mmCIF file of C-alpha atoms in Angstrom:
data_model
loop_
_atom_site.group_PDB
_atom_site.id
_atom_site.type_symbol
_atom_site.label_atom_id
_atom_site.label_comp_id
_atom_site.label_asym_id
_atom_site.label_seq_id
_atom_site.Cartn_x
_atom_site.Cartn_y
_atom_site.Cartn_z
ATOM 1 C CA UNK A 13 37.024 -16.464 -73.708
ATOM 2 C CA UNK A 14 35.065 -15.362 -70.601
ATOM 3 C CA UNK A 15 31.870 -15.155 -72.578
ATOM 4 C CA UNK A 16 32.219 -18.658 -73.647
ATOM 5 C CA UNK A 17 33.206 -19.404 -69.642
ATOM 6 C CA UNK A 18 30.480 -17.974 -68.467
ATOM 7 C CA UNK A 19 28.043 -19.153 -70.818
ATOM 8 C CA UNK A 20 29.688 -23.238 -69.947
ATOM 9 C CA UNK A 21 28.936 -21.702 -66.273
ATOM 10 C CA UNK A 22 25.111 -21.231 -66.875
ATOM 11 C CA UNK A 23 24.749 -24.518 -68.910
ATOM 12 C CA UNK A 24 26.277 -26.514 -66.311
ATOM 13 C CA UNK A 25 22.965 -26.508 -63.860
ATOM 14 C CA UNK A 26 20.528 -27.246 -66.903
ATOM 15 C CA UNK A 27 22.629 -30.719 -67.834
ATOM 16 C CA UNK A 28 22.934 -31.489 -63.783
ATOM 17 C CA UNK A 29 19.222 -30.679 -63.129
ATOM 18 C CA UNK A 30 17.933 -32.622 -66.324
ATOM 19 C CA UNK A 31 17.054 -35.881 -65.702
ATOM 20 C CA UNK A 32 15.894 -37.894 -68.532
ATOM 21 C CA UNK A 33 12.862 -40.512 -67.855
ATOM 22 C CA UNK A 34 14.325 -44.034 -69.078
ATOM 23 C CA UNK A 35 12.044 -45.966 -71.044
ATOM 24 C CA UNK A 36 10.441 -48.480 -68.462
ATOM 25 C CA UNK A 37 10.302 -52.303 -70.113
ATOM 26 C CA UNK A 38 6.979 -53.849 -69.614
ATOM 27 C CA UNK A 39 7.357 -57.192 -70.851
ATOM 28 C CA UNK A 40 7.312 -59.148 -67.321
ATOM 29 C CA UNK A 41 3.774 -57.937 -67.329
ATOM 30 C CA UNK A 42 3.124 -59.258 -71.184
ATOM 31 C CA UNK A 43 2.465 -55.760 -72.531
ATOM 32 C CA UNK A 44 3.540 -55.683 -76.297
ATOM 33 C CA UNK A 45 6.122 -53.238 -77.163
ATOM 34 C CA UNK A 46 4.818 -50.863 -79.661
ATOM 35 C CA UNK A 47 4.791 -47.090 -80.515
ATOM 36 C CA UNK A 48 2.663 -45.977 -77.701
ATOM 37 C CA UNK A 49 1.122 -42.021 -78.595
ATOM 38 C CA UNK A 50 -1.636 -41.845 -76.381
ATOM 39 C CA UNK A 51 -3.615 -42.517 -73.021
ATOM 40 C CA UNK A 52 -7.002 -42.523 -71.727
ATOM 41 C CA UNK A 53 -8.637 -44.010 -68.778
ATOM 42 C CA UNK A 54 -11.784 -45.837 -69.140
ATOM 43 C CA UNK A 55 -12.455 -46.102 -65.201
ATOM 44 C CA UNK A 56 -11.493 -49.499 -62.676
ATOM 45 C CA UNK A 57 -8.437 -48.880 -63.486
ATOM 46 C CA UNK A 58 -8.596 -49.716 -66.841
ATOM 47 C CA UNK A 59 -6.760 -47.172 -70.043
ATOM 48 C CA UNK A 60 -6.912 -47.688 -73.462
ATOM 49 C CA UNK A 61 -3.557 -46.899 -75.379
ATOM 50 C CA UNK A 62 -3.104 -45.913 -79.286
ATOM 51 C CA UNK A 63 0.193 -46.804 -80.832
ATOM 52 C CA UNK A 64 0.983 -45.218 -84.045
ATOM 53 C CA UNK A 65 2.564 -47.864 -86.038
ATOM 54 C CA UNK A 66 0.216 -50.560 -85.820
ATOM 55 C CA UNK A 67 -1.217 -52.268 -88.605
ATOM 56 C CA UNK A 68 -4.882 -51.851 -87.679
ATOM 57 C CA UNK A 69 -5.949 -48.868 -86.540
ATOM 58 C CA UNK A 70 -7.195 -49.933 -82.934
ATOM 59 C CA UNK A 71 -6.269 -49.468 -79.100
ATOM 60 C CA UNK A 72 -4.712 -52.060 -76.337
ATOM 61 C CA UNK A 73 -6.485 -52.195 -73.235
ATOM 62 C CA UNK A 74 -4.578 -52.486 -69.809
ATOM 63 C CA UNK A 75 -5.561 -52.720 -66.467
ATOM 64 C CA UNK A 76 -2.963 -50.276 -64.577
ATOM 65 C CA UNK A 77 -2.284 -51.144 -60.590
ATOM 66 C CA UNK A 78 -1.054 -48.545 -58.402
ATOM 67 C CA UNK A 79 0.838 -48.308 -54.804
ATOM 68 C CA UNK A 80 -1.918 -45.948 -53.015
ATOM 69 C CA UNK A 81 0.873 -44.475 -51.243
ATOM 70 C CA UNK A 82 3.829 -43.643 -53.667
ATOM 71 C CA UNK A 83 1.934 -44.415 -56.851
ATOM 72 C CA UNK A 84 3.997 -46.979 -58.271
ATOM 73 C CA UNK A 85 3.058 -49.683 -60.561
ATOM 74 C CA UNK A 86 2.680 -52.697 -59.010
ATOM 75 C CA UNK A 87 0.928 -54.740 -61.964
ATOM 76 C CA UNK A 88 -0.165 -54.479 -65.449
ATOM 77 C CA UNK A 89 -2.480 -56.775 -66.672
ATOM 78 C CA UNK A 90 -3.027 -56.573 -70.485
ATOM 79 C CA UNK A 91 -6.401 -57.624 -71.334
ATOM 80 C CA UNK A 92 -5.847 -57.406 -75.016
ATOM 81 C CA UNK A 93 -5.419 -55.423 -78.766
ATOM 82 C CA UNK A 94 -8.919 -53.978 -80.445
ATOM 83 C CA UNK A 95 -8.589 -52.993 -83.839
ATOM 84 C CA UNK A 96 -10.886 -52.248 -87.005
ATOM 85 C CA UNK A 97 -11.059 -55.450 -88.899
ATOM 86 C CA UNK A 98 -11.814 -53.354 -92.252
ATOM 87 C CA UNK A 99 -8.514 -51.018 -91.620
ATOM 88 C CA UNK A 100 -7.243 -49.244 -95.076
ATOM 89 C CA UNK A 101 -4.083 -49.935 -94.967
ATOM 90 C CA UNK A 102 -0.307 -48.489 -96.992
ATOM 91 C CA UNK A 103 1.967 -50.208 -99.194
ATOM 92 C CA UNK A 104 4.415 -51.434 -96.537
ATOM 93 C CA UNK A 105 1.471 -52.579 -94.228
ATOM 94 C CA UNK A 106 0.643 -50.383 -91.836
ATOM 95 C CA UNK A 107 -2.795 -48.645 -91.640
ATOM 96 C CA UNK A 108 -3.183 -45.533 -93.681
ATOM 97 C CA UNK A 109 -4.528 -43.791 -90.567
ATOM 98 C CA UNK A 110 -1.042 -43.285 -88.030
ATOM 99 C CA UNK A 111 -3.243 -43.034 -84.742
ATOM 100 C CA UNK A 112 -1.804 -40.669 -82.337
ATOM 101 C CA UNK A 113 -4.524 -39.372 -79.956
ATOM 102 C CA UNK A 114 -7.416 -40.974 -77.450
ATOM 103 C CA UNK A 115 -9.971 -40.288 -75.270
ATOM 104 C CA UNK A 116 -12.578 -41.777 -73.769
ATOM 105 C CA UNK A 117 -16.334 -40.686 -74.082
ATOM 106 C CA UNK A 118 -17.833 -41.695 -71.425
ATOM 107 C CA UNK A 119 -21.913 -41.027 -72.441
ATOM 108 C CA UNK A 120 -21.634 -43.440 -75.036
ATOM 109 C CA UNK A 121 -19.057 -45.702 -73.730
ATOM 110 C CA UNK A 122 -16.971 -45.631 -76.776
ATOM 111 C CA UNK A 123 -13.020 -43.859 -77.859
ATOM 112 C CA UNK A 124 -12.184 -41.053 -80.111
ATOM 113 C CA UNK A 125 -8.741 -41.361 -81.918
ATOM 114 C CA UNK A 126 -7.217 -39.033 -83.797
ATOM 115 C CA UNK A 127 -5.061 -40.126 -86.930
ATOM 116 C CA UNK A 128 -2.551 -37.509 -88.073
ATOM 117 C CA UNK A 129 -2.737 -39.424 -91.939
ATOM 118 C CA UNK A 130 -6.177 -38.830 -92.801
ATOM 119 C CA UNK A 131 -6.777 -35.674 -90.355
ATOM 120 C CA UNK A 132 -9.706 -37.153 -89.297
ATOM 121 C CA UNK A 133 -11.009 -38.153 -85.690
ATOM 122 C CA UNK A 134 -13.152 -41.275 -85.558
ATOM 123 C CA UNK A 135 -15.178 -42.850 -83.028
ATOM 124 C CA UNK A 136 -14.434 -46.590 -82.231
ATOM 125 C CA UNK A 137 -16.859 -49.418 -79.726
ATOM 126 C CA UNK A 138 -14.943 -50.777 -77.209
ATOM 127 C CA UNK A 139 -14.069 -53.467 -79.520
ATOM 128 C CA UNK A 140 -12.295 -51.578 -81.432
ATOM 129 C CA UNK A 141 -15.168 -51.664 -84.392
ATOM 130 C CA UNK A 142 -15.370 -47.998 -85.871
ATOM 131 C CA UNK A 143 -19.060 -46.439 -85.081
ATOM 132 C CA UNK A 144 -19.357 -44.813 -88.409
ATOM 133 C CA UNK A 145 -19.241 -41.698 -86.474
ATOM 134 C CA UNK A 146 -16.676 -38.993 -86.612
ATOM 135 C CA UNK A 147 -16.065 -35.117 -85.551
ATOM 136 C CA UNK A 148 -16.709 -32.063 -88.285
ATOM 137 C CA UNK A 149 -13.213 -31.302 -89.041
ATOM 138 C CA UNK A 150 -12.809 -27.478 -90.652
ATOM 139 C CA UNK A 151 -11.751 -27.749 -93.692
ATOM 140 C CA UNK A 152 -8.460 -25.225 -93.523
ATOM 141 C CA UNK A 153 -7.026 -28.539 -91.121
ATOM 142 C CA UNK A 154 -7.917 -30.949 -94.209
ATOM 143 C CA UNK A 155 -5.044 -33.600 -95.289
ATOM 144 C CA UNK A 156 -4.385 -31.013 -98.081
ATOM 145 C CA UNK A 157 -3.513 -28.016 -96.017
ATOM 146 C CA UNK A 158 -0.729 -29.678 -93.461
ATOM 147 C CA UNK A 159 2.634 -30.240 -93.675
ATOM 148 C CA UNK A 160 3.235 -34.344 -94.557
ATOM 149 C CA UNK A 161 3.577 -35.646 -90.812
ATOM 150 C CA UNK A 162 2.401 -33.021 -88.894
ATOM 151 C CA UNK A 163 -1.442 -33.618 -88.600
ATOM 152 C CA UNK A 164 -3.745 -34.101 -85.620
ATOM 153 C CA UNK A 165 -1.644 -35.631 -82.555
ATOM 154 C CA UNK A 166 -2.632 -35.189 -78.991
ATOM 155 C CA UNK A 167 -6.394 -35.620 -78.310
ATOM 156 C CA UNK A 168 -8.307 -34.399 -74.757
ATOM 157 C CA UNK A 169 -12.492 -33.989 -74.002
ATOM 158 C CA UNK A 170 -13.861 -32.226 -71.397
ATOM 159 C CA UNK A 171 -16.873 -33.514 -69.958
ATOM 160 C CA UNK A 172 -18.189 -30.228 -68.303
ATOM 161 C CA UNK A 173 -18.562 -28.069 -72.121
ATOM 162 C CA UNK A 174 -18.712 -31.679 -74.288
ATOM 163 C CA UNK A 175 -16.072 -30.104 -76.127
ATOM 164 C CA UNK A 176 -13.057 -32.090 -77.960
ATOM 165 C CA UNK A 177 -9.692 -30.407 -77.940
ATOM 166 C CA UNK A 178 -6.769 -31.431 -80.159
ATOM 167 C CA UNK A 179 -3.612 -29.823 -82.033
ATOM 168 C CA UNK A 180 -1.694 -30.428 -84.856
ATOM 169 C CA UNK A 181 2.258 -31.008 -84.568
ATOM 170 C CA UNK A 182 3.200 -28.414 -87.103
ATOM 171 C CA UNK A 183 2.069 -25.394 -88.478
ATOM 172 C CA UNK A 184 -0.881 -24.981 -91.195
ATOM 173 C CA UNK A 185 0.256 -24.071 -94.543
ATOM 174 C CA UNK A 186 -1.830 -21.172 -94.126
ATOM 175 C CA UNK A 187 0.702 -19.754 -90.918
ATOM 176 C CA UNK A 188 4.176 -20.346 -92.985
ATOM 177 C CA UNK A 189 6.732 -22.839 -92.902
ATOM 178 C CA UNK A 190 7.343 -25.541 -89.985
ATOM 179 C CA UNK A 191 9.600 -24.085 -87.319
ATOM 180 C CA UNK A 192 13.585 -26.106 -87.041
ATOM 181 C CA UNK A 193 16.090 -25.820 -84.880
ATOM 182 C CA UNK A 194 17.676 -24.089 -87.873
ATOM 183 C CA UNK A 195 14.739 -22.124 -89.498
ATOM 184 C CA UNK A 196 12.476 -19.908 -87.288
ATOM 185 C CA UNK A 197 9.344 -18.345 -88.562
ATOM 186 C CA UNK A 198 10.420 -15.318 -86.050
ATOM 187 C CA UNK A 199 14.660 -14.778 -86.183
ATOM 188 C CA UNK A 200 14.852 -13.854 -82.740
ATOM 189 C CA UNK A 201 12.656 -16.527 -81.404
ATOM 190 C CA UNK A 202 15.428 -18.300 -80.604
ATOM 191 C CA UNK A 203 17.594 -15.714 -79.206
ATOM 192 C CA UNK A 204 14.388 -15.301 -77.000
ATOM 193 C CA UNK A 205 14.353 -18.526 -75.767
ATOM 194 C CA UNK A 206 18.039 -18.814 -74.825
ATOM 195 C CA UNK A 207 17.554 -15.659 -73.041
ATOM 196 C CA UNK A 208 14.720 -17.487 -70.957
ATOM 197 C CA UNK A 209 16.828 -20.479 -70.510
ATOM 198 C CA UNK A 210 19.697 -18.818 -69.320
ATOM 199 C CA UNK A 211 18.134 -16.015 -67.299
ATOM 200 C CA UNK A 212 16.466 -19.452 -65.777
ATOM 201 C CA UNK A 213 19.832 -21.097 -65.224
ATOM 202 C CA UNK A 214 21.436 -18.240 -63.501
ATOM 203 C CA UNK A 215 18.378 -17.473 -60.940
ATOM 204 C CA UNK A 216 18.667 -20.853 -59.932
ATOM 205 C CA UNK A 217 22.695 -21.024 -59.376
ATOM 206 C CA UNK A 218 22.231 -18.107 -57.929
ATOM 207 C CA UNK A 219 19.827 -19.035 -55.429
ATOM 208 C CA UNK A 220 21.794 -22.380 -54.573
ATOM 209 C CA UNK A 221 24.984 -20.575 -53.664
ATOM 210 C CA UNK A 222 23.059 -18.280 -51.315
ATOM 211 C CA UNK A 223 23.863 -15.295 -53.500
ATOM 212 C CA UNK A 224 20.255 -14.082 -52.898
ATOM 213 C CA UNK A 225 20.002 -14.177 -49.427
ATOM 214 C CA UNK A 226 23.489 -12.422 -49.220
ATOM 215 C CA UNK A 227 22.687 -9.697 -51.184
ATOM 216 C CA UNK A 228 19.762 -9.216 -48.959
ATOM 217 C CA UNK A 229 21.782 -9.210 -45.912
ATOM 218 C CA UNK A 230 24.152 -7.153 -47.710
ATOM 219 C CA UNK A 231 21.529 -4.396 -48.666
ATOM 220 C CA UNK A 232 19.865 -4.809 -44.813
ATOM 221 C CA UNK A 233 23.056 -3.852 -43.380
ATOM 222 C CA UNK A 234 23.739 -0.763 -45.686
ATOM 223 C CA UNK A 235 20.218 0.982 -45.810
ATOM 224 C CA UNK A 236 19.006 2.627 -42.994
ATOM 225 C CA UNK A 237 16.283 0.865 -41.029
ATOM 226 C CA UNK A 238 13.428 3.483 -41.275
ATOM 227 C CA UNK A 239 14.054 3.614 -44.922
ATOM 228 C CA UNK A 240 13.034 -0.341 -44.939
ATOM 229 C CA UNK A 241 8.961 -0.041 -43.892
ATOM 230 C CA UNK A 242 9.003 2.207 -46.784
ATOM 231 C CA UNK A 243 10.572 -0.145 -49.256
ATOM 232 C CA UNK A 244 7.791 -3.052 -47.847
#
């Protein structure tokens, strides 16, 4: 009974010091809801956003105001959906790519998106008409060597090295079996990560009821002074 006490004890900061971020409605602003995956900024305050359940696979483009101050939105001006007008799409409608991940390349003025379907990342004009181009993808992170659902998601270019980064949400089926809340490739992995969490938890109660700086003082006022230069 005191284990499970103590344990409530240590889980009590984690659910006071989590606060969820509520999903923000946009609609005064005439932004379509949809299943928004990624975000890029294309300069002037403009982004382009993917959605991953659109029927096209395209981008919306928003102009994004900012408070200078506090950096709240002030407006949103939507200036519009840009999608391939050829898209290959699935039985129940929805394009066979599931876009997750962009970016924006600024040398040619154009957007990579990632779709975690086909495992392929494709260059798109600012229309939302596909180049034709795409990136060399290695063939071990082909459609046939993932896990259904957990391709390419997140997307991110750096414009110092011109190199594209990106990661899949799952493992290959090279590295084993996707990782659960119930099944762990490692058995102790989560063990480890409670351990974390707690030892996390109880640093920060600890520090909050001053228990740190009184064991300090408390170890100050036992141990002889000349024996503290040493210990600095």
């Amino acid at each position: 009974m005191r284990k499970i006490t103590t344990l409530i004890f240590l889980l009590i900061p984690l659910f006071t010091l989590a606060q969820p971020l509520r999903q923000r409605s946009m609609k005064r602003w005439g932004v379509t809801p949809a299943n928004y995956s990624g975000i890029t900024p294309l300069g002037n305050n403009r982004y382009a956003l993917v959605s991953d359940k659109e029927k096209t696979d395209g981008f919306y483009i928003v102009q994004i105001l900012q408070d200078p101050n506090s950096g709240k939105v002030t407006k949103v001006v939507p200036e519009g959906y840009f999608g391939n007008p050829s898209p290959t799409k699935t039985e129940s409608g929805a394009t066979m790519r599931d876009t997750e991940g962009i970016i924006y390349h600024p040398t040619a003025n154009t957007v990579f998106i990632s779709g975690e379907a086909d495992q392929q990342i494709l260059e798109y004009a600012l229309n939302g008409v596909p180049t034709g181009r795409k990136l060399n993808i290695p063939q071990e992170f082909s459609t046939a060597n993932i896990y259904h659902n957990l391709g390419f998601e997140a997307l991110a270019y750096s414009a110092s090295t011109h190199r594209f980064w990106t990661i899949t949400e799952g493992p290959l089926r090279s590295d084993g079996t996707p990782n659960s809340p119930k099944q762990t490739a490692q058995p102790n992995l989560l063990l480890m990560i409670w351990i974390f969490i707690l030892a996390g938890a109880f640093a920060s109660t600890a520090k909050e009821m001053g228990a740190i700086d009184a064991t300090v003082e408390l170890c100050l006022s036992i141990l002889p002074s000349q024996l503290i230069l040493g210990g600095l």
